[in-house]
Each structure stands twice: as structure tokens, then as C-alpha cells.
XYZ file of C-alpha atoms in Angstrom:
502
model
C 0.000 0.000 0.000
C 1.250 3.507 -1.094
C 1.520 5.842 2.290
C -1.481 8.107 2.193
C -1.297 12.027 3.807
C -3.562 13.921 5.491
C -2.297 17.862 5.930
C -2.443 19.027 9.630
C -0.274 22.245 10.688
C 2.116 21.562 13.546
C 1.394 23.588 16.586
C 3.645 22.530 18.786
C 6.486 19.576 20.028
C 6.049 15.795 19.738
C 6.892 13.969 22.886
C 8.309 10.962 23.770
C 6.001 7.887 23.811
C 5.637 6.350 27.332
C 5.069 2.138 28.103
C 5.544 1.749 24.754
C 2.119 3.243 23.307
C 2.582 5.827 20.977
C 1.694 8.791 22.765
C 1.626 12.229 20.672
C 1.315 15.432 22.406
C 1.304 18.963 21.897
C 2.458 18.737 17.707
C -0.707 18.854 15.462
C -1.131 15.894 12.811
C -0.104 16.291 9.333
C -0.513 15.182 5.734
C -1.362 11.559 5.208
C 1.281 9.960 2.949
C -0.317 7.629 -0.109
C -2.848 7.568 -2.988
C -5.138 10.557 -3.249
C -8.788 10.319 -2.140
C -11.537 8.973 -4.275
C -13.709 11.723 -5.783
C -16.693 11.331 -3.173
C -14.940 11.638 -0.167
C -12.450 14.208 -1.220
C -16.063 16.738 -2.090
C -16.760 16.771 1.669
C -13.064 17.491 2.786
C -11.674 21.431 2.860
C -8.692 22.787 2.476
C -8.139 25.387 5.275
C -5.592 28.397 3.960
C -4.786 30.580 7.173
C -3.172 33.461 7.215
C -1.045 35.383 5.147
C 2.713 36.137 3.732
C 4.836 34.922 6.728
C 1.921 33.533 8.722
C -0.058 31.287 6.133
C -0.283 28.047 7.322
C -2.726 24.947 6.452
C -4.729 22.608 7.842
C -7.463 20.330 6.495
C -11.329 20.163 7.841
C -14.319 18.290 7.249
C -17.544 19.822 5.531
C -21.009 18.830 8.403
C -23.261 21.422 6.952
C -23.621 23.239 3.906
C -21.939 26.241 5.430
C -19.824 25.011 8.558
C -16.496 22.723 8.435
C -15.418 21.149 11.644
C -11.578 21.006 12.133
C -8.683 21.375 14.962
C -9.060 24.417 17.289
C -4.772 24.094 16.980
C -5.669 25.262 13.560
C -6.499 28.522 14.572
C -4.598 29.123 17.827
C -2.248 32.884 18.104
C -0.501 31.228 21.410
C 1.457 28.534 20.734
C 1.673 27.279 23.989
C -2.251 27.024 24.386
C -3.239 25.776 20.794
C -6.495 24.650 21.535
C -7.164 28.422 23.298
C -8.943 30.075 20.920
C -11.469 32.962 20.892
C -14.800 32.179 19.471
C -16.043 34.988 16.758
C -13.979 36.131 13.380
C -11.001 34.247 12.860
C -7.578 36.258 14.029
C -6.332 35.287 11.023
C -7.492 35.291 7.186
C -9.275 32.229 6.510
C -10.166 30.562 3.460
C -11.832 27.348 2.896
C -11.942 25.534 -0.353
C -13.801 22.547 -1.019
C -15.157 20.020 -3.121
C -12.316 20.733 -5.324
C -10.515 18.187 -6.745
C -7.221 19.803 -7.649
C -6.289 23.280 -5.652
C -5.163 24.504 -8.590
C -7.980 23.725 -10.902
C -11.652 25.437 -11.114
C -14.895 24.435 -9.620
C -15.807 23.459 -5.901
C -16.676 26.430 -3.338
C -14.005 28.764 -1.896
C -15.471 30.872 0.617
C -13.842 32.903 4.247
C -14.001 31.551 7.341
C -15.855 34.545 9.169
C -17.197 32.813 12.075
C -15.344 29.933 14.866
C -16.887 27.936 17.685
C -15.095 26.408 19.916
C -15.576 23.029 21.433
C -14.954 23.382 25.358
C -12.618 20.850 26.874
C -10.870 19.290 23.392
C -9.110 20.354 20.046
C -12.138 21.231 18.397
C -13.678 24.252 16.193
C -17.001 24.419 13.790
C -15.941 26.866 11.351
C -18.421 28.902 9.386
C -17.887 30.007 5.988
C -19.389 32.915 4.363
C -21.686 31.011 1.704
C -23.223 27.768 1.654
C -21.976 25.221 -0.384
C -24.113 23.565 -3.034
C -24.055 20.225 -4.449
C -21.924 19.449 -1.831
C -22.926 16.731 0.270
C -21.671 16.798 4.079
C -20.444 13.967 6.085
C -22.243 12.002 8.023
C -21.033 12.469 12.226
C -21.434 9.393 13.514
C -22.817 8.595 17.019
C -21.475 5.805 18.601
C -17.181 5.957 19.026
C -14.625 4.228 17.204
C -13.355 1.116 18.693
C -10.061 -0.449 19.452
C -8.916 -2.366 16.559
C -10.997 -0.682 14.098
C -9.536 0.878 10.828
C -10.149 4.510 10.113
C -9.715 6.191 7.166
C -8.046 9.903 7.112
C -7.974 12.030 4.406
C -6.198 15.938 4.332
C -4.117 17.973 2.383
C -1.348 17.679 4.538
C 2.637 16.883 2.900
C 2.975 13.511 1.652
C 6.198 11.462 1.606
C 7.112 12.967 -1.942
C 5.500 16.208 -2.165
C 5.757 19.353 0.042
C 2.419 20.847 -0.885
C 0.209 18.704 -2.734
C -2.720 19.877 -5.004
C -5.360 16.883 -3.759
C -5.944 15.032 -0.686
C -4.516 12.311 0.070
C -5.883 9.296 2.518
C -4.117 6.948 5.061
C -5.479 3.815 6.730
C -5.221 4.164 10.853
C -5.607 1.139 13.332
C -7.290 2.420 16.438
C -4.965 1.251 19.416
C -7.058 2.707 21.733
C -9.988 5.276 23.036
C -10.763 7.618 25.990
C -13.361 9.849 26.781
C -12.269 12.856 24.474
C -9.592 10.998 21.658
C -8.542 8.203 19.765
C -5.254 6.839 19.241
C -3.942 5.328 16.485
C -1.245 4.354 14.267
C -0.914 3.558 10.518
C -1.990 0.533 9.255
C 0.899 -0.216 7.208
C 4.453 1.231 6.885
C 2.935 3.277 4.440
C 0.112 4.767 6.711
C 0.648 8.089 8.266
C -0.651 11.926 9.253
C 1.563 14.541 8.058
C 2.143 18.592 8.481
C -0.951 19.975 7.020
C -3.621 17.281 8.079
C -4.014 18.754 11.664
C -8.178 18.524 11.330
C -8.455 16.170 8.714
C -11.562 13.918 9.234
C -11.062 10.410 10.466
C -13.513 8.422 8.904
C -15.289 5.316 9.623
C -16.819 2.490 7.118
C -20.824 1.427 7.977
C -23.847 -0.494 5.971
C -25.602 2.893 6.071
C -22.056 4.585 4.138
C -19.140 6.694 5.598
C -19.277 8.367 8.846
C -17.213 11.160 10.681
C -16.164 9.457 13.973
C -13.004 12.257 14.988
C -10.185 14.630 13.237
C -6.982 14.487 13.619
C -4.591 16.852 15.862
C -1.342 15.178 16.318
C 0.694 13.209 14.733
C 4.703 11.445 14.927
C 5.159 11.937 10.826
C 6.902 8.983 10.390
C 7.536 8.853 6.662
C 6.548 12.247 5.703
C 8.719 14.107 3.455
C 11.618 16.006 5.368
C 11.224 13.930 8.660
C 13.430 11.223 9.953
C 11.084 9.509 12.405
C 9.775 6.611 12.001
C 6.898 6.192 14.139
C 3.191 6.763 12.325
C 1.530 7.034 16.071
C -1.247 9.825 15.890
C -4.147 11.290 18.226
C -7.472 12.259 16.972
C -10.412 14.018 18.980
C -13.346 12.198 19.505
C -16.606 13.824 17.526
C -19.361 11.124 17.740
C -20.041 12.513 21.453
C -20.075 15.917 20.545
C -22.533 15.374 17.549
C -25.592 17.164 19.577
C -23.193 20.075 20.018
C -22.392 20.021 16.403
C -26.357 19.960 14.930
C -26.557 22.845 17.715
C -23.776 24.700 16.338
C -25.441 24.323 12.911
C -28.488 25.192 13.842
C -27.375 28.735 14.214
C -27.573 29.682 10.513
C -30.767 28.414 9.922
C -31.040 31.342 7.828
C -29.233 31.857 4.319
C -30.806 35.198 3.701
C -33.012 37.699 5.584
C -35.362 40.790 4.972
C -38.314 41.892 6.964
C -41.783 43.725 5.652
C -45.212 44.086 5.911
C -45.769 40.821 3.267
C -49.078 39.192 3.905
C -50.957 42.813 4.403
C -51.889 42.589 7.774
C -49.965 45.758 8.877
C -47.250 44.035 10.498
C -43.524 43.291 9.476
C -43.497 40.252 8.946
C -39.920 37.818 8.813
C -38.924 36.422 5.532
C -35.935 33.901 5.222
C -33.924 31.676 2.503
C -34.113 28.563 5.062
C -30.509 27.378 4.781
C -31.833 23.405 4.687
C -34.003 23.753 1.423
C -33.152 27.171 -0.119
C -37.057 27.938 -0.278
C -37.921 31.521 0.862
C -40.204 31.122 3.973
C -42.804 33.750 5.158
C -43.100 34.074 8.896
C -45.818 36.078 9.472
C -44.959 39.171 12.886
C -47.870 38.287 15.759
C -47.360 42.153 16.271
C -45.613 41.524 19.600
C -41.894 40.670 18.658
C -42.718 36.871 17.866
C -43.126 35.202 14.387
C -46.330 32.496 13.965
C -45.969 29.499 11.591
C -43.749 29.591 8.296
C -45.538 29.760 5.146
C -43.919 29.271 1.349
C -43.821 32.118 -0.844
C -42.878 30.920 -3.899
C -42.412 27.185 -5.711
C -38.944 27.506 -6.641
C -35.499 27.846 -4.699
C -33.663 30.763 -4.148
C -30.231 28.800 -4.707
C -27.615 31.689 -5.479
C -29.226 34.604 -3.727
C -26.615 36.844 -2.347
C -28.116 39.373 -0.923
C -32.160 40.023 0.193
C -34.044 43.794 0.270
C -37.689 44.503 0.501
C -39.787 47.776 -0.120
C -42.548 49.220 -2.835
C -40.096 49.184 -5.885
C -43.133 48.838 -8.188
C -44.913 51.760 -6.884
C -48.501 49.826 -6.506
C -48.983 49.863 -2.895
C -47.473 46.619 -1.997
C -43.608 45.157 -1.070
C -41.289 43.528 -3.338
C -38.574 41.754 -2.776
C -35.438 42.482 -4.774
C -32.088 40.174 -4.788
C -28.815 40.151 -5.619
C -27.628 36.822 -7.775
C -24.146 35.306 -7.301
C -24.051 35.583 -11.121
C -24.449 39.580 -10.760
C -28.170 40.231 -11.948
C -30.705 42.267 -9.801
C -33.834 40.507 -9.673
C -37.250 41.941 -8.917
C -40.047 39.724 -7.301
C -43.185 41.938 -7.465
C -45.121 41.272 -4.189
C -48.931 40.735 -4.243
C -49.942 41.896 -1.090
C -50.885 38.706 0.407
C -47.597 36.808 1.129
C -46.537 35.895 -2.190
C -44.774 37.007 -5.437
C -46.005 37.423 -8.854
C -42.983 36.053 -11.114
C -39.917 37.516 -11.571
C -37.304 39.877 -13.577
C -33.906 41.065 -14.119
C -33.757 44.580 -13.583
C -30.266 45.089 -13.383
C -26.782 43.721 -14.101
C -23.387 43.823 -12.832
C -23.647 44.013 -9.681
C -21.654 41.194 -8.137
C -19.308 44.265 -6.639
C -21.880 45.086 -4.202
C -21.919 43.812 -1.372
C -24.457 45.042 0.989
C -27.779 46.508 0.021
C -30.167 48.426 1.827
C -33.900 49.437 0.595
C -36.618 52.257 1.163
C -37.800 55.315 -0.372
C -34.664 57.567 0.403
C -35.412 60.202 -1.887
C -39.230 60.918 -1.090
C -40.809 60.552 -4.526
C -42.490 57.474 -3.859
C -40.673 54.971 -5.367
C -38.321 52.040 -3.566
C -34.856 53.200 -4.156
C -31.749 51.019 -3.301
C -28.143 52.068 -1.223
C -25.549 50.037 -1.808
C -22.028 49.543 -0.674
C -19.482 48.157 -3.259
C -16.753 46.294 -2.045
C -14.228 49.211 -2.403
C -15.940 51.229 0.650
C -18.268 53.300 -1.454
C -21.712 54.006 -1.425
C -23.801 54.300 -4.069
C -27.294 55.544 -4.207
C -29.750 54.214 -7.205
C -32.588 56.058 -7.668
C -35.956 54.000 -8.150
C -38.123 54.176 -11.389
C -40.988 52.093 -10.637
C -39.249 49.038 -13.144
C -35.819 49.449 -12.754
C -33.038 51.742 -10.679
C -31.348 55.259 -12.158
C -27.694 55.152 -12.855
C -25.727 54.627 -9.275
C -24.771 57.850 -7.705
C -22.144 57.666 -5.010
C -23.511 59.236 -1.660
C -20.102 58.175 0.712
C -16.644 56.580 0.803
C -15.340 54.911 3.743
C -17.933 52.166 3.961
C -15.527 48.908 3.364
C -15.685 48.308 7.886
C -19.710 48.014 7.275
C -21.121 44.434 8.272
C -24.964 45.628 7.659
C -26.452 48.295 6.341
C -30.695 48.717 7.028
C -32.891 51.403 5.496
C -35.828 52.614 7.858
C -37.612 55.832 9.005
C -35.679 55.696 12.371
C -35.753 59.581 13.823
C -39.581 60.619 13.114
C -38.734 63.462 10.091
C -40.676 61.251 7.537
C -37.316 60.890 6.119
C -35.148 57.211 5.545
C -31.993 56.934 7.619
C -29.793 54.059 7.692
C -28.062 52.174 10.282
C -24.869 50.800 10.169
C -23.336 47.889 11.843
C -19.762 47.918 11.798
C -16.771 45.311 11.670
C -16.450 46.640 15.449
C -19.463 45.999 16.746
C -20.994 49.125 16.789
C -24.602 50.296 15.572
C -24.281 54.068 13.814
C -27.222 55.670 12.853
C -26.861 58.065 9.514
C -29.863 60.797 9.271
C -31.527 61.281 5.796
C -31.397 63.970 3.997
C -34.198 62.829 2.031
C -32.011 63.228 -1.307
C -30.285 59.913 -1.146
C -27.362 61.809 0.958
C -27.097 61.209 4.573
C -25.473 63.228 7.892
C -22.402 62.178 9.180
C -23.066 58.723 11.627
C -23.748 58.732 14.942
C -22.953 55.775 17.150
C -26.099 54.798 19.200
C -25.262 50.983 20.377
C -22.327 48.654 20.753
C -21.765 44.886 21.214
C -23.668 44.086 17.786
C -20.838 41.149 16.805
C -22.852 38.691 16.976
C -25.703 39.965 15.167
C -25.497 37.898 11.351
C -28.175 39.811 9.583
C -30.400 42.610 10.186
C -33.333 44.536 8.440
C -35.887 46.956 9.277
C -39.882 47.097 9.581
C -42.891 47.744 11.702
C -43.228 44.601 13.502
C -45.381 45.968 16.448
C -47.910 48.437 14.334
C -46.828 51.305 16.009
C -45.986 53.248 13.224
C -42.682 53.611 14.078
C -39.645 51.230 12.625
C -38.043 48.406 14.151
C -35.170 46.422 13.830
C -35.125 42.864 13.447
C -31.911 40.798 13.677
C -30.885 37.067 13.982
C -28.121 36.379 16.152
C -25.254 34.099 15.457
C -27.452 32.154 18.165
C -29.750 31.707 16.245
C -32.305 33.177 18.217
C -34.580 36.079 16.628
C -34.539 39.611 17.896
C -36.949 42.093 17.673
C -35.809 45.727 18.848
C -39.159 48.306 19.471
C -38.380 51.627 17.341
C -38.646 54.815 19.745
C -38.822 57.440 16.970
C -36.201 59.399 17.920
C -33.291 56.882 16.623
C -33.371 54.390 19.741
C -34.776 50.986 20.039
C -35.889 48.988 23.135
C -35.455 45.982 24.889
C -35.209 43.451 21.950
C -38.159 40.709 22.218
C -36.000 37.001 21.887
C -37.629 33.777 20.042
C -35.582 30.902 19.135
C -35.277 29.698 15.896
C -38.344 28.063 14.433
C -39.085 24.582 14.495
C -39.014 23.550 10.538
């Protein structure tokens, strides 16, 4: 059997085995050595580029949901001497995540950023979340019951092999469990030719059923015996345990139940009401406001999936009394979804091109003439306003610079002039509210609130029928919040709900 390589980053020094078991400590695993993966199994494993210039380093993960990979917390660690340490939130290092691919250099797959970690408490552990969902990707499997001794494992990363110092596919080794505690597994390679190497630190250790292939650990640490540039001999390795964490995973998931997010008065009832691209289907869901910060029962609102849909804005961009929904395609077209009033849409058009630059959108009459007009930020800080004509937008007008730190951007009539501010929530955390002029333009922002991190997406309505506007945000959480408008710029005490029960 050819060695087979995993790639795990080493974080770290190997230490001497004790009673002759081949304990690994402290250096995380790396590449596994022999043939590269079969097509299948390498779709579900990502490559993990982190950091850059001087810093890079790799490691591999393993796709469990369309947009989270699960992987090493050692992966990620800025303190070498606490590797499995690390802060949850943004990544302190540049993150990229390509999977699905079958050579790195090659086309097709997803590549999206890491812009969100969760750490496991207690083991080398992180669920990574990646900007955009993957699609036609299918995730592993996390199995539930552990690994046993004597069992054979498969482990596939992107890790150095015993040839190649940065290979363009993953590779897989064959690892004999030798034996299992509550947290980890140890094992060895199977054959001479069987071993992790620098770069598989997180690759997925994977286990053969009836029902197919299941995730039963990663790996964190390995001996690199065989790997290129090592003279050791040993193949010992250590891999954390994931079948008892798999509640904690589906959890952690659970928190971007959400692709996509706008809020409205949809169904006509004088309420905003919530509507969502659910992250499990890609249908766009209506769930209508019960007026008190809640949201009742999802409802459809239209046959086909939303697959694609960057980004989500809602107001009267037709000019006949009732909300549209307008989105943003990953191919770059603007599409219009006329609104009929009652919690549905009435087809669809293309009402604009070339605008896979922007990337944050906000809607609302800012102009006053009665017609939905768009803001949007482009990815080079600047903000554009496009004037509304009933079936289409005006050539984009820019209306600020200095917009790149922006997170979220929400149009509303927030101060009680009759005129459509925007808030801002920035890569710091805070919420700045920028006065309309009522020309497109707006004052100079004002910070109002802080701590908004963890706050994924946000939009504005009147949830409560107070004629006043709200916000309404979804936490990383998952849970829903609904913040009370005061008319003068402020919001109250948010009203919580979890996320609803598909």
C-alpha cells in the first residue's frame, strides 16, 4: 500500500512515547502519505488556507453542513503554547476554505472565508463557518457511537505527503485504532505506508458502515513517520473524539438556519413580517410578525429555490402599494419579485446587471418621490445611491466613501422626520445611525449601540404596528430579535424567540 497524507499544521512539540504506546502530544497531525482520495470523499473534505505572507499556514477540515467545516481548534490558535485556546467569533487570522475541489489549482468546488469559529470546550475542536453555503456538496455524516479499538479509520487531508511538500489533492491513510478515551482516539498507521503529516491537523477520520461513511473524529497530532523532510519513524497519531459531541455540532449548525433575511409588511396585515432563505431547502419562507416581537408558523412564498441569492431587500419598488422583494444573484443580476400583497410574489425579472461588486444593500424610499430606491455599498468602501423608477433603478450615484468596515447596512424611518436613515453595523461591533437627507445623501453617523458582533443579519420594519420602525436581527445564536423603534433613533429591549421549528 502507497503511504497516504492527510495535511495538519504543527502547533507545537512531539513527545516521547511512554510504556511503549505511541503517545503524541502537543504537535498537530499532518498530511497523510499515499494515494489521493476517491472523488466522493475528497467533495466533503476542505482545504483550510490561514493566514497570510509569513503567517499562512494549512490545515485540512471536514464539511457537516452546507456552510460550517469542523476542524482542529490548533488550527487557529495565536498562542502557541495554548493551541487549543482560541477565541470564538472572526477568525484572528485570514481564513479561506476551499472545497469540493478536486485539484487546488484547478476550477470548480466552493471557496469561501471563514468569518465565524466555535469552539468546542474541553478538546481540540472548532465548527468553522464560511461565508456562503456550499451547493451540491454533500456533508459527512457524524457518527454517534465511538470508534473502537482495533478498528480501521480512514483519514484524508491535504497535509505533505512522503514525496510532495504541498500537494494539489488530498490524500488518505489507513489508521488502526490502538485505543480510546473519553475525548480521543489513538492510532497508528496501518501499514508502513500509513501516516498523518504537516498539514492534516483537522483532517476527518472516517469510519466504514452499511448505512455509508461516517465522521467518527479529526486528527490533531501526529509522529510523521515517513513524511517528506522527517526522519522519524513512528506513524503514532491522536485524533479528537466527535461522535459525542454530535448534539453540540447539529446545535452549532443550527445557528444559521437562515441563508438570507429581509423583513416587511408581506401578507398585508400591517405588520412586518420575517422572511428567510431557510438554509436546509433554499425555499424563501414567510413568517408572518404576531405584532408583539414573535413570528407564527412559516408559510412558502414561492415554488422555486432561491439557490444563489446573495443578498435580500424589501420595499414598494413597483410603486402599486405593496412590497417587493429584490435580490442580488451570485451571477451579478438584480432581480425583482413583485409582491402581491398577500404573502406571495407574482414572477420575476432582471432589472439590473453587474452588480456582483456590491456587497451590501439596503432598501426604502430615500429620496421621497415614492418609489423604492436602493443604497448600496461596493466592495471598495463606497456608497452608491440608485434612484428607483418604478421598473428598474437610475444610474448609481455615489452618496459616501469609507464604507468597506460596514457588516450591515438597514434602510428605515428611524428619527420621526418622515425621512429614511440608515443604520450601520460595523466590523467593530458598533450600531451608527446616519440621518436622511431625504435626497439619497445622509449626515455624518452617529454611534447609538455597541456589542452588535454577533448579530449575522439585520433589516428593518414595523413589527409591532406602532408606526414607528423596528429592527429585526438574527443572532449568530440563532435566536430572533426584535428591537421596538422609539422614533427618535433608539430601540428597546429586543423581544427574543428561538429559531423556528421547521
Amino acid at each position: 500500500m502507497s503511504r497516504r497524507r492527510t495535511r495538519l499544521a504543527i502547533l507545537g512539540t512531539v513527545l516521547a512515547a511512554t510504556a511503549g504506546s505511541a503517545a503524541v502530544t502537543g504537535a498537530p497531525a499532518t498530511a497523510a502519505t499515499g494515494s489521493a482520495a476517491d472523488a466522493a470523499t475528497q467533495a466533503s473534505v476542505a482545504r483550510l488556507h490561514i493566514g497570510e505572507g509569513d503567517s499562512t499556514r494549512s490545515c485540512t477540515g471536514a464539511l457537516v453542513d452546507r456552510q460550517w467545516v469542523l476542524t482542529a481548534a490548533a488550527c487557529f490558535a495565536t498562542d502557541l503554547s495554548n493551541p487549543t485556546q482560541i477565541a470564538a467569533g472572526k477568525p484572528a487570522l485570514k481564513t479561506t476554505a476551499t472545497i469540493g475541489r478536486s485539484s487546488l489549482t484547478g476550477t470548480g468546488g466552493h471557496v469561501a472565508e471563514v468569518v465565524e469559529l466555535v469552539p468546542s470546550t474541553g478538546r481540540d475542536l472548532v465548527m468553522a463557518r464560511i461565508a456562503t453555503p456550499t451547493s451540491g456538496i454533500t456533508p459527512f455524516t457524524v457518527g454517534a457511537s465511538s470508534a473502537d479499538e482495533g478498528d480501521t479509520l480512514q483519514a484524508v487531508g491535504f497535509g505533505r505527503t512522503k514525496t510532495e511538500w504541498v500537494p494539489d489533492a488530498a490524500h488518505t491513510a489507513s489508521m488502526k485504532v490502538g485505543s480510546v478515551s473519553g475525548t480521543e482516539l489513538t492510532v497508528s498507521g496501518a501499514t508502513a505506508n500509513d501516516a498523518l503529516c504537516k498539514g492534516d491537523t483537522g483532517a476527518p477520520m472516517l469510519r466504514d458502515t452499511e448505512g455509508g461513511v461516517e465522521l467518527v473524529g479529526v486528527a490533531t497530532r501526529s509522529w510523521q513517520g515517513g513524511c517528506l523532510g522527517v526522519t522519524e519513524t513512528r506513524t503514532g497519531a491522536v485524533a479528537t473524539r466527535t461522535d459525542d459531541v454530535a448534539d453540540w455540532i447539529a446545535t452549532t449548525v443550527k445557528r444559521s438556519w437562515a441563508l438570507r433575511m429581509t423583513v416587511t409588511d408581506f401578507n398585508g396585515d400591517g405588520k412586518g413580517d420575517l422572511l428567510a432563505v431557510d438554509a436546509a431547502d433554499e425555499f424563501l419562507y414567510l413568517h408572518p410578525s404576531d405584532g408583539k416581537g414573535g413570528f407564527g408558523t412559516r408559510v412558502k412564498v414561492s415554488p422555486g429555490r432561491w439557490s444563489g441569492m446573495r443578498l435580500l431587500s424589501t420595499t414598494d419598488f413597483t410603486g402599486d402599494g405593496k412590497p417587493d422583494i429584490l435580490g442580488t444573484h451570485d451571477n451579478g443580476s438584480l432581480y425583482l419579485y413583485p409582491g402581491n400583497g398577500q404573502g406571495g410574489v407574482t414572477g420575476s425579472s432582471i432589472v439590473g446587471t453587474g452588480w456582483g461588486n456590491m456587497r451590501l444593500l439596503a432598501a426604502g424610499d430615500f429620496n421621497g418621490d415614492k418609489k423604492g430606491d436602493l443604497m448600496a455599498v461596493h466592495t471598495n468602501g463606497t456608497l452608491y445611491f440608485y434612484a428607483g423608477k418604478g421598473k428598474g433603478f437610475a444610474p448609481g450615484v455615489q452618496a459616501g466613501t469609507g464604507w468597506d468596515g460596514m457588516r450591515m447596512v438597514v434602510g428605515g424611518e428611524f428619527t420621526g422626520d418622515g425621512r429614511i436613515d440608515l443604520y450601520g453595523v460595523h466590523e467593530n461591533g458598533s450600531l451608527n445611525l446616519y440621518a436622511g437627507k431625504g435626497n439619497g445623501t445622509f449626515h455624518g453617523g452617529v454611534k447609538t449601540g455597541s456589542g452588535w458582533q454577533n448579530i449575522r443579519l439585520v433589516d428593518s420594519a414595523d413589527f409591532n404596528a406602532d408606526k414607528k420602525h423596528d429592527l429585526v436581527a438574527l443572532h449568530v445564536n440563532g435566536n430572533i430579535l426584535a428591537y421596538p423603534g422609539k422614533g427618535n433613533g433608539s430601540f428597546g429591549t429586543p423581544f427574543v424567540s428561538p429559531p423556528p421549528a421547521n
